[in-house]
PDB file of C-alpha atoms in Angstrom:
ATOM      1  CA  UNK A   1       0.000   0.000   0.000  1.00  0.00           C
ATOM      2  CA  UNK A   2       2.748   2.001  -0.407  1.00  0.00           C
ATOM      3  CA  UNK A   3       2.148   5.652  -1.076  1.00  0.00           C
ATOM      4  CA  UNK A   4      -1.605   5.395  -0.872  1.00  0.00           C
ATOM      5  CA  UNK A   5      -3.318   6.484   2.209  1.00  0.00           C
ATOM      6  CA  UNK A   6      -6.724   4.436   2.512  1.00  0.00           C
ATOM      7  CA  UNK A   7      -9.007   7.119   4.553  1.00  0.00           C
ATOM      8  CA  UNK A   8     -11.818   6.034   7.002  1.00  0.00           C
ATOM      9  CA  UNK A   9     -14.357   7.152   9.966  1.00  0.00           C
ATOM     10  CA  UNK A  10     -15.155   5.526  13.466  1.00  0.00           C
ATOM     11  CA  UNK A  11     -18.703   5.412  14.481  1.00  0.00           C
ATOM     12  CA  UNK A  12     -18.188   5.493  18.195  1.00  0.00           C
ATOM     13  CA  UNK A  13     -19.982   2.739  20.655  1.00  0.00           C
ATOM     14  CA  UNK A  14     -21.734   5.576  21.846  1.00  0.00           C
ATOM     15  CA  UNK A  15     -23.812   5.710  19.384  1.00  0.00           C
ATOM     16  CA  UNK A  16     -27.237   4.007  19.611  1.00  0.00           C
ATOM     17  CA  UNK A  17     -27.082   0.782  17.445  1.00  0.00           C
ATOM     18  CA  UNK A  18     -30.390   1.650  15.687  1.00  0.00           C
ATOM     19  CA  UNK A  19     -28.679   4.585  14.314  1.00  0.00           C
ATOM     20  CA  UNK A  20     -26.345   2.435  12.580  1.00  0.00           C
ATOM     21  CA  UNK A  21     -27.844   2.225   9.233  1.00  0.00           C
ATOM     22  CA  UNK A  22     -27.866   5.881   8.506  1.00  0.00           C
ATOM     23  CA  UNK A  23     -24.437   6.303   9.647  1.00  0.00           C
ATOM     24  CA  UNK A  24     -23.658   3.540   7.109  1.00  0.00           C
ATOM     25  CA  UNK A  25     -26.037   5.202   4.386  1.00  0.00           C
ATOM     26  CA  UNK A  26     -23.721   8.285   4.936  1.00  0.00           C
ATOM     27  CA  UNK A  27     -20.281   6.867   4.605  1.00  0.00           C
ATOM     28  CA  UNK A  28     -21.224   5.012   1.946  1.00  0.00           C
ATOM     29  CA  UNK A  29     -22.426   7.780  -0.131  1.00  0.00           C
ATOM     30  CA  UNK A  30     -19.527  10.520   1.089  1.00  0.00           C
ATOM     31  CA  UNK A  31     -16.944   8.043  -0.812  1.00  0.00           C
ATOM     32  CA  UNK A  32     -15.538   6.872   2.680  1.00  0.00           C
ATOM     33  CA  UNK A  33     -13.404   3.483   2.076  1.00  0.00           C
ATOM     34  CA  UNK A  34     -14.290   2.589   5.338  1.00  0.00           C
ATOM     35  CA  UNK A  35     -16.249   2.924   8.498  1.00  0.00           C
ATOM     36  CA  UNK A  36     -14.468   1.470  11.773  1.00  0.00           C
ATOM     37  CA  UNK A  37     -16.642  -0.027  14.808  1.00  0.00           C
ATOM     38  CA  UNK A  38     -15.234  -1.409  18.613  1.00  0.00           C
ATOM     39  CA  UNK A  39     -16.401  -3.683  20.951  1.00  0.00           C
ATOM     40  CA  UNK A  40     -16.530  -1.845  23.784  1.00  0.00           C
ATOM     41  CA  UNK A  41     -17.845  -2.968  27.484  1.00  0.00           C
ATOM     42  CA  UNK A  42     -21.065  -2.940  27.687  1.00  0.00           C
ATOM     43  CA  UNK A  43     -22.561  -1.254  24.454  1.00  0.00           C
ATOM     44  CA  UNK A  44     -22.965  -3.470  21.208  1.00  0.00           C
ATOM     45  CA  UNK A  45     -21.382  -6.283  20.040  1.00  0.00           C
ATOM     46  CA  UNK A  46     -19.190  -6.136  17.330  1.00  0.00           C
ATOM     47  CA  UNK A  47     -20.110  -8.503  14.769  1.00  0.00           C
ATOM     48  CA  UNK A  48     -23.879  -7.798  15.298  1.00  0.00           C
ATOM     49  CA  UNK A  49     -22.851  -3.937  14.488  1.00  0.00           C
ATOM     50  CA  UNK A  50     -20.636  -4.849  11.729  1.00  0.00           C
ATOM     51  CA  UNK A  51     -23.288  -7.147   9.676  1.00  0.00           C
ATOM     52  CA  UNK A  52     -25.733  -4.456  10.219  1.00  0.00           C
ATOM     53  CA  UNK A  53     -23.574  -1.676   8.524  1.00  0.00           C
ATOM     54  CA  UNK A  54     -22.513  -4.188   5.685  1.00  0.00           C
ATOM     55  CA  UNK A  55     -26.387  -5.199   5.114  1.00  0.00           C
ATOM     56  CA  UNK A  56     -27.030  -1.916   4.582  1.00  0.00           C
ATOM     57  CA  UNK A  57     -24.145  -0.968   2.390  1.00  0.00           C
ATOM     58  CA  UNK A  58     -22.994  -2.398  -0.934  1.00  0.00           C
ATOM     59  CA  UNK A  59     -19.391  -1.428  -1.077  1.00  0.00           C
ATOM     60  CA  UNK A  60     -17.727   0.412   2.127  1.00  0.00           C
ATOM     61  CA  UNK A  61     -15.551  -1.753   3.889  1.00  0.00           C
ATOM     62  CA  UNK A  62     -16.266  -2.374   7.728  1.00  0.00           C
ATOM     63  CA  UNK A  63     -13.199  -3.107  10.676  1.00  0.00           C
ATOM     64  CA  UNK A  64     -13.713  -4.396  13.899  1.00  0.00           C
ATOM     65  CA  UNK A  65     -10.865  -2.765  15.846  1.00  0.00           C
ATOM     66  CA  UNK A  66     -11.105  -4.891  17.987  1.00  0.00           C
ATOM     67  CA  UNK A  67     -13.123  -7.765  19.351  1.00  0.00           C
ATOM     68  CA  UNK A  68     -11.709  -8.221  22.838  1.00  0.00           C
ATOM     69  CA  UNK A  69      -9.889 -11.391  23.437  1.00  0.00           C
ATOM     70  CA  UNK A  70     -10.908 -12.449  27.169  1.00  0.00           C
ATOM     71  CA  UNK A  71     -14.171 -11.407  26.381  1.00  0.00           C
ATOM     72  CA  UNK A  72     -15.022 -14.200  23.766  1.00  0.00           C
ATOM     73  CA  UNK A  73     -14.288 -18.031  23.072  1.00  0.00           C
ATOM     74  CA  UNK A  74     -12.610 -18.159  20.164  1.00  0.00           C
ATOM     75  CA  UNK A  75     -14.594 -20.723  18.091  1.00  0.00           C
ATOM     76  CA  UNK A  76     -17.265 -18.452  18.882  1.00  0.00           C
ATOM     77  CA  UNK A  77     -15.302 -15.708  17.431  1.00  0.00           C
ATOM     78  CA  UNK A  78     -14.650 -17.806  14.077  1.00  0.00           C
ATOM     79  CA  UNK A  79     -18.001 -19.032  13.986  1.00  0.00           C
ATOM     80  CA  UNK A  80     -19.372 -14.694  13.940  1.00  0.00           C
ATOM     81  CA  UNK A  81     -17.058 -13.892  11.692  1.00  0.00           C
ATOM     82  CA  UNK A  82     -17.025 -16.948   9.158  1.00  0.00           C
ATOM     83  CA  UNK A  83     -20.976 -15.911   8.812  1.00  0.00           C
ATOM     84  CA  UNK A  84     -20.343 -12.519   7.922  1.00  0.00           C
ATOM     85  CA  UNK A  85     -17.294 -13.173   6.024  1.00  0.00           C
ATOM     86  CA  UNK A  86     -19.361 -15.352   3.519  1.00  0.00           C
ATOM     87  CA  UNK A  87     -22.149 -13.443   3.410  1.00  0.00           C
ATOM     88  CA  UNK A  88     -20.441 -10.059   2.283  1.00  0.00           C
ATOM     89  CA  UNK A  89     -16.963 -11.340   1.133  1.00  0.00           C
ATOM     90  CA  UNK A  90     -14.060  -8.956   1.167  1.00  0.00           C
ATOM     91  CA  UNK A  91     -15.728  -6.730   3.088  1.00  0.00           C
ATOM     92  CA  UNK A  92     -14.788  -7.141   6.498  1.00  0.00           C
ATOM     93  CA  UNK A  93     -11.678  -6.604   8.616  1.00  0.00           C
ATOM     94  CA  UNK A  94     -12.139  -8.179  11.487  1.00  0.00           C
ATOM     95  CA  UNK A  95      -9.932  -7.411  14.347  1.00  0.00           C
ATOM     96  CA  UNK A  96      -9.164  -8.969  17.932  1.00  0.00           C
ATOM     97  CA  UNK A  97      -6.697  -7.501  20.797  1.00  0.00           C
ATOM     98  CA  UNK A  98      -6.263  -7.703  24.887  1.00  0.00           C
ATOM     99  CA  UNK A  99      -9.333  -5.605  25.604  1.00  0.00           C
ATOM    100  CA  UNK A 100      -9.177  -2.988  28.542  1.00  0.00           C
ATOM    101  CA  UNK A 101      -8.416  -4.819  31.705  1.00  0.00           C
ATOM    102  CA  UNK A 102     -10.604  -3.080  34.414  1.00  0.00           C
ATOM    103  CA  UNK A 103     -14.201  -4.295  31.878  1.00  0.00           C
ATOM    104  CA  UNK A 104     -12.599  -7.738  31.799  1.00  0.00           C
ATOM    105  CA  UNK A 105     -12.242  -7.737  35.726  1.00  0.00           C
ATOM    106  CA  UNK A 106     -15.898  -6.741  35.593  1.00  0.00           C
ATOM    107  CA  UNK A 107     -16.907  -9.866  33.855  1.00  0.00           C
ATOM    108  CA  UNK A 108     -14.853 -11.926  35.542  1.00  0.00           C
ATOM    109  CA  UNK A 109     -12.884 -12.662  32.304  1.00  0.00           C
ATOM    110  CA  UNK A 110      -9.319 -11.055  33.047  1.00  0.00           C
ATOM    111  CA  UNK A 111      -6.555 -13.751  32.418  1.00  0.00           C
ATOM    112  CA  UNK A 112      -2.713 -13.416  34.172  1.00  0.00           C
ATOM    113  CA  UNK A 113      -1.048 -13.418  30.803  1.00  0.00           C
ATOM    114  CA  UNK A 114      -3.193 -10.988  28.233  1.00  0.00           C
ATOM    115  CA  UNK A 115      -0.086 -11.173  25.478  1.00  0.00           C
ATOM    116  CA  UNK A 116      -0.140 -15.455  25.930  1.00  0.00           C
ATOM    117  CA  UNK A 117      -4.138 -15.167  25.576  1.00  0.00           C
ATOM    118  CA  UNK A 118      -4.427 -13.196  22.508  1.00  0.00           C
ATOM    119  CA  UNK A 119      -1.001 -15.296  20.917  1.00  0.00           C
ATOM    120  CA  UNK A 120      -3.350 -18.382  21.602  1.00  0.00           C
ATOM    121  CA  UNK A 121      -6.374 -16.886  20.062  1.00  0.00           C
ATOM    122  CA  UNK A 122      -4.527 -15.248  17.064  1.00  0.00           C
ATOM    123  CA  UNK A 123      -2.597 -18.837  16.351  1.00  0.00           C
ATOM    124  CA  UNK A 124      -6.027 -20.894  16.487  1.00  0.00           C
ATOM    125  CA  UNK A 125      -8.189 -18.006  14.647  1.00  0.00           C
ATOM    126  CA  UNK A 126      -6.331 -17.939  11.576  1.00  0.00           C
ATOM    127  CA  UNK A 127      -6.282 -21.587  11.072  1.00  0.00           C
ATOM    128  CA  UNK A 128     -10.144 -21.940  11.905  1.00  0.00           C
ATOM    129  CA  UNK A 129     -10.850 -18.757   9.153  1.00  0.00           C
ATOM    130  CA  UNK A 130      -8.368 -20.927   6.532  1.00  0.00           C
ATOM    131  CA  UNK A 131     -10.777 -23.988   7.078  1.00  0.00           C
ATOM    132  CA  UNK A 132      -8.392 -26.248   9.089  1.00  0.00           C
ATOM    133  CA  UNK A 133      -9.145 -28.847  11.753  1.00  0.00           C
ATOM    134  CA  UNK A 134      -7.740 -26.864  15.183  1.00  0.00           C
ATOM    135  CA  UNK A 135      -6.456 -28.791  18.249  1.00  0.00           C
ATOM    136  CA  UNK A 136      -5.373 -26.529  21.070  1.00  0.00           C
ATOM    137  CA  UNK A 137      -3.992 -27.164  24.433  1.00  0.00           C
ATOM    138  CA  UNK A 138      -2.931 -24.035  25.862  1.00  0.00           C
ATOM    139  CA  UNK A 139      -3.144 -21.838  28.856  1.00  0.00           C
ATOM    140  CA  UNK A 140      -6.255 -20.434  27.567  1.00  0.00           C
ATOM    141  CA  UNK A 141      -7.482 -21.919  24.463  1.00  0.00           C
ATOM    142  CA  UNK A 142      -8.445 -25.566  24.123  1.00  0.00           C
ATOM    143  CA  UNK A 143      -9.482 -27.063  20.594  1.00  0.00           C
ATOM    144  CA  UNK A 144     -10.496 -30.396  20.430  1.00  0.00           C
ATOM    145  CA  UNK A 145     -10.561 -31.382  16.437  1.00  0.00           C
ATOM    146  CA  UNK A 146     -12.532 -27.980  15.874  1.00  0.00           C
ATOM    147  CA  UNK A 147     -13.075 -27.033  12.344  1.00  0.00           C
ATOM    148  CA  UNK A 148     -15.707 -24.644  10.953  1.00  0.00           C
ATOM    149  CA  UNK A 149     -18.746 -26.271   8.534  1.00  0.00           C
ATOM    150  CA  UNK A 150     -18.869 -22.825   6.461  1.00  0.00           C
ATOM    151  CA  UNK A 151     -15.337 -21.335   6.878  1.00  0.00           C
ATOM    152  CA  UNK A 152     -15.324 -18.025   4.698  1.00  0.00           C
ATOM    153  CA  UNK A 153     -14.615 -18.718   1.348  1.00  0.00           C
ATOM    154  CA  UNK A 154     -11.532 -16.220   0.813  1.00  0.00           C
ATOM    155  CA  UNK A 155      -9.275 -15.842   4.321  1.00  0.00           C
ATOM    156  CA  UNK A 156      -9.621 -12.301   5.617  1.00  0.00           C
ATOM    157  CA  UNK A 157      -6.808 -10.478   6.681  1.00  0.00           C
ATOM    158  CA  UNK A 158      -6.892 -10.402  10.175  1.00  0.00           C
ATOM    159  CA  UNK A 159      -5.453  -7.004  12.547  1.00  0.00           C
ATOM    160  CA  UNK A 160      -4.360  -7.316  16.376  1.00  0.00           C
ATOM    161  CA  UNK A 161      -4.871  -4.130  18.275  1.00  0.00           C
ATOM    162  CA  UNK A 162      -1.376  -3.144  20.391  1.00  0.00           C
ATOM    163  CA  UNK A 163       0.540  -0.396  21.824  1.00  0.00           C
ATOM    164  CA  UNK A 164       2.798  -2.189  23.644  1.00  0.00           C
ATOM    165  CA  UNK A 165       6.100  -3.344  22.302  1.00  0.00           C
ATOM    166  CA  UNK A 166       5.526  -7.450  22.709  1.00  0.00           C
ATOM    167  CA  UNK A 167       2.317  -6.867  21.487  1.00  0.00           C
ATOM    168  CA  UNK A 168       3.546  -4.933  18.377  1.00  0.00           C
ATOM    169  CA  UNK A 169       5.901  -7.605  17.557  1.00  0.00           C
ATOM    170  CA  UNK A 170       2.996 -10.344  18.092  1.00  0.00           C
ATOM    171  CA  UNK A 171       0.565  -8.595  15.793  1.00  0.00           C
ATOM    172  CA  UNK A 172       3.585  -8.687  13.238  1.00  0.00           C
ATOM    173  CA  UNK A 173       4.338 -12.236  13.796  1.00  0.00           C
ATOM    174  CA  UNK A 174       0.735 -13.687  13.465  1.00  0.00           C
ATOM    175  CA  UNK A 175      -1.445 -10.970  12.815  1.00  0.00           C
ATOM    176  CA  UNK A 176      -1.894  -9.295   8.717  1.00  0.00           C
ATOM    177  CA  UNK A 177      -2.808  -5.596   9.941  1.00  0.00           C
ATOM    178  CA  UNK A 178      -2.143  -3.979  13.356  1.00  0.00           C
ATOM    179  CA  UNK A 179      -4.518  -0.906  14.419  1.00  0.00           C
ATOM    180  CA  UNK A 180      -3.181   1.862  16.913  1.00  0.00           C
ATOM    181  CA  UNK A 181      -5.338   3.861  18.750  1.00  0.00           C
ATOM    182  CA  UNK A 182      -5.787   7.371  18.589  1.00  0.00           C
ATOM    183  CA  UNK A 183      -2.859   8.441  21.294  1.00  0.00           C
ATOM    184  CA  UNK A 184      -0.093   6.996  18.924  1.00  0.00           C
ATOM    185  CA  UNK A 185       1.871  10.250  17.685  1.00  0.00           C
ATOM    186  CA  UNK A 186       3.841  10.218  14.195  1.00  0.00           C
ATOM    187  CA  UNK A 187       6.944   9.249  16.145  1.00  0.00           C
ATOM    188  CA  UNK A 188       4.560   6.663  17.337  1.00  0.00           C
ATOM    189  CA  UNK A 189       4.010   5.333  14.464  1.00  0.00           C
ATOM    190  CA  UNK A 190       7.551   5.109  13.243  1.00  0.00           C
ATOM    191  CA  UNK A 191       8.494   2.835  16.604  1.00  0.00           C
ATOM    192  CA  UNK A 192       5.539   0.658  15.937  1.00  0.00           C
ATOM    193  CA  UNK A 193       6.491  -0.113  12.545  1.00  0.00           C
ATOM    194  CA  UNK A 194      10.373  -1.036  13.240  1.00  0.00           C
ATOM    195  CA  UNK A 195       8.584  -2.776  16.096  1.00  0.00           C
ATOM    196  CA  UNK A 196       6.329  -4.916  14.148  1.00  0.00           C
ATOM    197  CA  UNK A 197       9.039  -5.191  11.501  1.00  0.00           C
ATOM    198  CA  UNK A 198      11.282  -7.012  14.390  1.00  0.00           C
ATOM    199  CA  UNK A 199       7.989  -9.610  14.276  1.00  0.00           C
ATOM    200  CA  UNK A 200       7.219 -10.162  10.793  1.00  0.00           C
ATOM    201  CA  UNK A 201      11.309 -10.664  10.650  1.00  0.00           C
ATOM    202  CA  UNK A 202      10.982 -13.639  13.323  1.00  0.00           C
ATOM    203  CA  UNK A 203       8.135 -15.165  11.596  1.00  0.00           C
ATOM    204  CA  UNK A 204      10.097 -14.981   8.161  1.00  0.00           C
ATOM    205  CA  UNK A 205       6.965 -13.079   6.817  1.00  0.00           C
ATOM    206  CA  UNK A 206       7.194 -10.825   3.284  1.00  0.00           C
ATOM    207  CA  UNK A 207       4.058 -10.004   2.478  1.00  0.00           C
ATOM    208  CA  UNK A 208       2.541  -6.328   2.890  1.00  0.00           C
ATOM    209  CA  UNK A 209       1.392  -6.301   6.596  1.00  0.00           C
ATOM    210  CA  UNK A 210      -1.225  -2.609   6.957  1.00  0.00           C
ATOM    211  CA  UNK A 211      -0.802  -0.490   9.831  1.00  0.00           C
ATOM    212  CA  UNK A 212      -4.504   1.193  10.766  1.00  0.00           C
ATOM    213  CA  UNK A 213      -3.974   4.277  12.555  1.00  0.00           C
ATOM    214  CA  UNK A 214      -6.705   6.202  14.898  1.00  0.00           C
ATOM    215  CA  UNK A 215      -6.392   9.231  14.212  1.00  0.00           C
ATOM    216  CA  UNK A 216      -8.675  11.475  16.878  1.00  0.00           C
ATOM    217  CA  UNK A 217     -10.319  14.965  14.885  1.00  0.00           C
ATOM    218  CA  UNK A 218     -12.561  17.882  15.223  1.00  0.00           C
ATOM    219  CA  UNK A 219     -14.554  20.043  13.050  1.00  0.00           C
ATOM    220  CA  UNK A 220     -16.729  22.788  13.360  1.00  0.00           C
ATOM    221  CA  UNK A 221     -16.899  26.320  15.783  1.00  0.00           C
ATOM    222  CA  UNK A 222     -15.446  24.576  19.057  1.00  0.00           C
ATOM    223  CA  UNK A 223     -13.442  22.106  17.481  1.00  0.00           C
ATOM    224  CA  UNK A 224     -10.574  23.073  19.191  1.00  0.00           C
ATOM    225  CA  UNK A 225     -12.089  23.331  22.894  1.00  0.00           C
ATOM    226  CA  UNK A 226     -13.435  19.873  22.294  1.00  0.00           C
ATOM    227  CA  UNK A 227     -10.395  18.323  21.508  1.00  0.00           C
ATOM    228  CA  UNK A 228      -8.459  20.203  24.257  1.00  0.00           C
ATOM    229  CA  UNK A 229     -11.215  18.749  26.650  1.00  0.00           C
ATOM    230  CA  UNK A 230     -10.934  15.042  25.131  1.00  0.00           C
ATOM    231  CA  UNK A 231      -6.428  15.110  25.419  1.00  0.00           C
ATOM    232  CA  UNK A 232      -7.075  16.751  29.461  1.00  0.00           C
ATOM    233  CA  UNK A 233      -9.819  14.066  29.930  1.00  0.00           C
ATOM    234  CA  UNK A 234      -7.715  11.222  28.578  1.00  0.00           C
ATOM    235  CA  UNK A 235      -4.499  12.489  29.578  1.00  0.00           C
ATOM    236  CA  UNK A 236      -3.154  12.562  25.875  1.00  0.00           C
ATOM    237  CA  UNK A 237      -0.289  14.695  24.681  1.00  0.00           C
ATOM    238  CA  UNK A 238      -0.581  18.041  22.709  1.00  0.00           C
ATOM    239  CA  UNK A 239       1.015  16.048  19.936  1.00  0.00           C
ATOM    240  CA  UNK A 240      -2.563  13.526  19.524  1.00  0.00           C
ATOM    241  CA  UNK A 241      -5.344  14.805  17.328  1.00  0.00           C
ATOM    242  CA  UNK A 242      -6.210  17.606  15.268  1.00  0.00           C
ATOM    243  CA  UNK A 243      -8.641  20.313  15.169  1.00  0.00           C
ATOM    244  CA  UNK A 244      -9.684  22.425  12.258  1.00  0.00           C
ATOM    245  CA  UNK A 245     -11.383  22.357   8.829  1.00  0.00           C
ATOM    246  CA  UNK A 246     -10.942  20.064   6.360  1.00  0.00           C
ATOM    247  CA  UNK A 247      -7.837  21.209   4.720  1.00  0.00           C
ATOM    248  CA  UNK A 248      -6.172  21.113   8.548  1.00  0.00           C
ATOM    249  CA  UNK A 249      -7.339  17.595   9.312  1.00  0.00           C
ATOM    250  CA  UNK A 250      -6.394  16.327   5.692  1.00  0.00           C
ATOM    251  CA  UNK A 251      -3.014  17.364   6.001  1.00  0.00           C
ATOM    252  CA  UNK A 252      -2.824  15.654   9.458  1.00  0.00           C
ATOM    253  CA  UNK A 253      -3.754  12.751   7.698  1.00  0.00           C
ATOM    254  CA  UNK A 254      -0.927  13.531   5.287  1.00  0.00           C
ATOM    255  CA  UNK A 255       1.543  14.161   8.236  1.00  0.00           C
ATOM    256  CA  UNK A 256       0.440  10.476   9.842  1.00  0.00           C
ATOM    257  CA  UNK A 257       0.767   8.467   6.644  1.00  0.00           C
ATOM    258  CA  UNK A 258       4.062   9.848   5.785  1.00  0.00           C
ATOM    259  CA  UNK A 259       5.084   8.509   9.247  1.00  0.00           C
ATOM    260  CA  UNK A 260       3.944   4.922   8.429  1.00  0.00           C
ATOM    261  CA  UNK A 261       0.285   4.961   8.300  1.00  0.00           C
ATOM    262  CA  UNK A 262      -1.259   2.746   5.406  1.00  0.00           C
ATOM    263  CA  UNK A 263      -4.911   3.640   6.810  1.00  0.00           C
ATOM    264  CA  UNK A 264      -5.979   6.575   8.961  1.00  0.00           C
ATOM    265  CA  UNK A 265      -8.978   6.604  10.557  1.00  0.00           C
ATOM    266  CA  UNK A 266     -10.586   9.439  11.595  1.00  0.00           C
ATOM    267  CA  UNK A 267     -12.017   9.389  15.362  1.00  0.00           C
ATOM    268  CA  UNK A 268     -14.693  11.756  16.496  1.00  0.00           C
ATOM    269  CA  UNK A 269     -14.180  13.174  19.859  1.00  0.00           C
ATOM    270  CA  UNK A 270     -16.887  11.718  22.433  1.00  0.00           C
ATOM    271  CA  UNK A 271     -18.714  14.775  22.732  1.00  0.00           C
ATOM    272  CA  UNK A 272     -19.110  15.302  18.763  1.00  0.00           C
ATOM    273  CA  UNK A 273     -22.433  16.750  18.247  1.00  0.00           C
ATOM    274  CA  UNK A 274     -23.453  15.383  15.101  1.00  0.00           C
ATOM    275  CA  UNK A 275     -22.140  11.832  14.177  1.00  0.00           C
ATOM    276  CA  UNK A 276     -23.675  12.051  11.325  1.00  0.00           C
ATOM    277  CA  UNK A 277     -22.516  15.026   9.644  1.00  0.00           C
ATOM    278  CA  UNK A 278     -19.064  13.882  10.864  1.00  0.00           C
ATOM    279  CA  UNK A 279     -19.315  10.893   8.932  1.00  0.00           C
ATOM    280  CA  UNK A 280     -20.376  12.760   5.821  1.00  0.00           C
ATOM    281  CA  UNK A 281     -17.719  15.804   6.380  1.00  0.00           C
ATOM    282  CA  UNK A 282     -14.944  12.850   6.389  1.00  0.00           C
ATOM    283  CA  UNK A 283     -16.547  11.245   3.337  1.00  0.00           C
ATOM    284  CA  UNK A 284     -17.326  14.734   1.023  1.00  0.00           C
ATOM    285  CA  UNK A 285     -14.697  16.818   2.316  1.00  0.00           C
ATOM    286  CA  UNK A 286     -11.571  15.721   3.911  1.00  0.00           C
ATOM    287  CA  UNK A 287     -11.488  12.579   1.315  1.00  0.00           C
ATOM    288  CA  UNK A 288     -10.508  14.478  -1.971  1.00  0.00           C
ATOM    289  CA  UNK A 289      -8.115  16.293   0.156  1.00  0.00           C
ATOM    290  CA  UNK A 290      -6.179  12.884   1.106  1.00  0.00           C
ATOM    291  CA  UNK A 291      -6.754  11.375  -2.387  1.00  0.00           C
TER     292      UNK A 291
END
């Protein structure tokens, strides 16, 4: 993907799920490659959400970034995403990562050893999406001849979320794509990628491997207050996020790509007061900026 900077749009968990399909309708018709969705404690699941959006879309793409890892049996996992893998093929990038800690405490689904958990459910959910016969006998995951009766007919390429650096060099070892979340600077990106690099060189892996970059934006009057509230609220650097028009969020986008980024994905502040127009100001106006 070199030299091409594939722009996209988060539609927050926030959001009310029933408000999906116009928020779909909208990205789809501003020209937006894709629209991102998490699986965040306790809104909406992620694969319900994502076959929603693609049922009511014919083209945009849809990523999962991510599916949380303690959260979810992994056959489970293959089984969701087999279904909606075969019935909208090559349109889904599903993603899976450690979740946030404290909402897997909550459930009573926090493991000792996140990075050996999600290695586990990486290693045995590629080989269930490629049609094999799985047998696991791990810390956490345990396959007993598992195999899925309607794998996806084309393998998708599958992304680990990470921020830390055994993570990074996991997702390049097993994973096709790694997303970063919005507090990953330019420099950020730069260490991921020699990090993930260091992985993919382990694993003796050549082929392209997409970084997916959150990239956290404002538009509009108070765009700037907002995202100065979001960074003190968060506790995110100056050097996160952008504020501005489209010509000021487009040439972020420029600034993050040069640094690494094969996708950037724009991330509406929690407060934005319009999804929707978000979605369509992404799509109509900071798109033919980037392309």
């Amino acid at each position: 993907m070199a030299g091409v900077t594939v722009l996209g749009a988060i539609a927050l968990p926030q959001l009310p799920p029933e408000r999906l399909p116009e928020i779909a309708e909208a990205a789809e018709q501003s020209g937006l490659a894709e629209l991102w969705l998490w699986e965040d404690c306790f809104w909406a699941a992620g694969s319900a959400c994502a076959a929603t959006v693609l049922a009511n879309t014919e083209r945009l793409r849809v990523g999962i970034g991510v599916l949380p890892v303690p959260l979810r049996n992994v056959a489970l996992t293959a089984m969701e995403l087999a279904a909606v893998l075969r019935m909208h093929p090559g349109r889904l990038i599903p993603g899976i990562g450690h979740g946030v800690q404290d909402w897997m405490g909550q459930v009573g689904a926090r493991v000792d050893s996140p990075l050996t958990l999600l290695r586990e459910q990486l290693t045995a959910l590629r080989a269930l999406l490629h049609g094999e016969t799985v047998d696991a006998s791990g810390a956490y995951v345990h396959l007993d001849r598992v195999a899925l009766d309607w794998p996806p007919h084309t393998p998708p390429s599958l992304a680990a979320g990470a921020s830390g650096p055994r993570t990074l060099r996991l997702s390049g070892e097993l994973a096709d794509a790694t997303v970063l979340t919005s507090a990953t600077t330019p420099d950020g990106i730069r260490a991921a990628r020699e990090l993930i690099d260091e992985g993919r060189a382990k694993a003796g892996r050549t082929e392209p491997h997409r970084v997916i970059v959150y990239l956290l934006a404002a538009t509009g009057r108070d765009a700037a207050e907002r995202l100065a509230a979001t960074r003190r609220r968060t506790g995110l650097p100056d050097a996160v996020g952008v504020a501005g028009d489209a010509q000021a969020i487009a040439d972020a986008v420029h600034r993050w790509s040069a640094a690494g980024a094969d996708t950037v994905v724009l991330e509406p502040t929690p407060d934005e007061p319009d999804p929707l127009a978000f979605v369509r100001f992404a799509g109509e106006q900071v798109r033919p900026l980037v392309e």
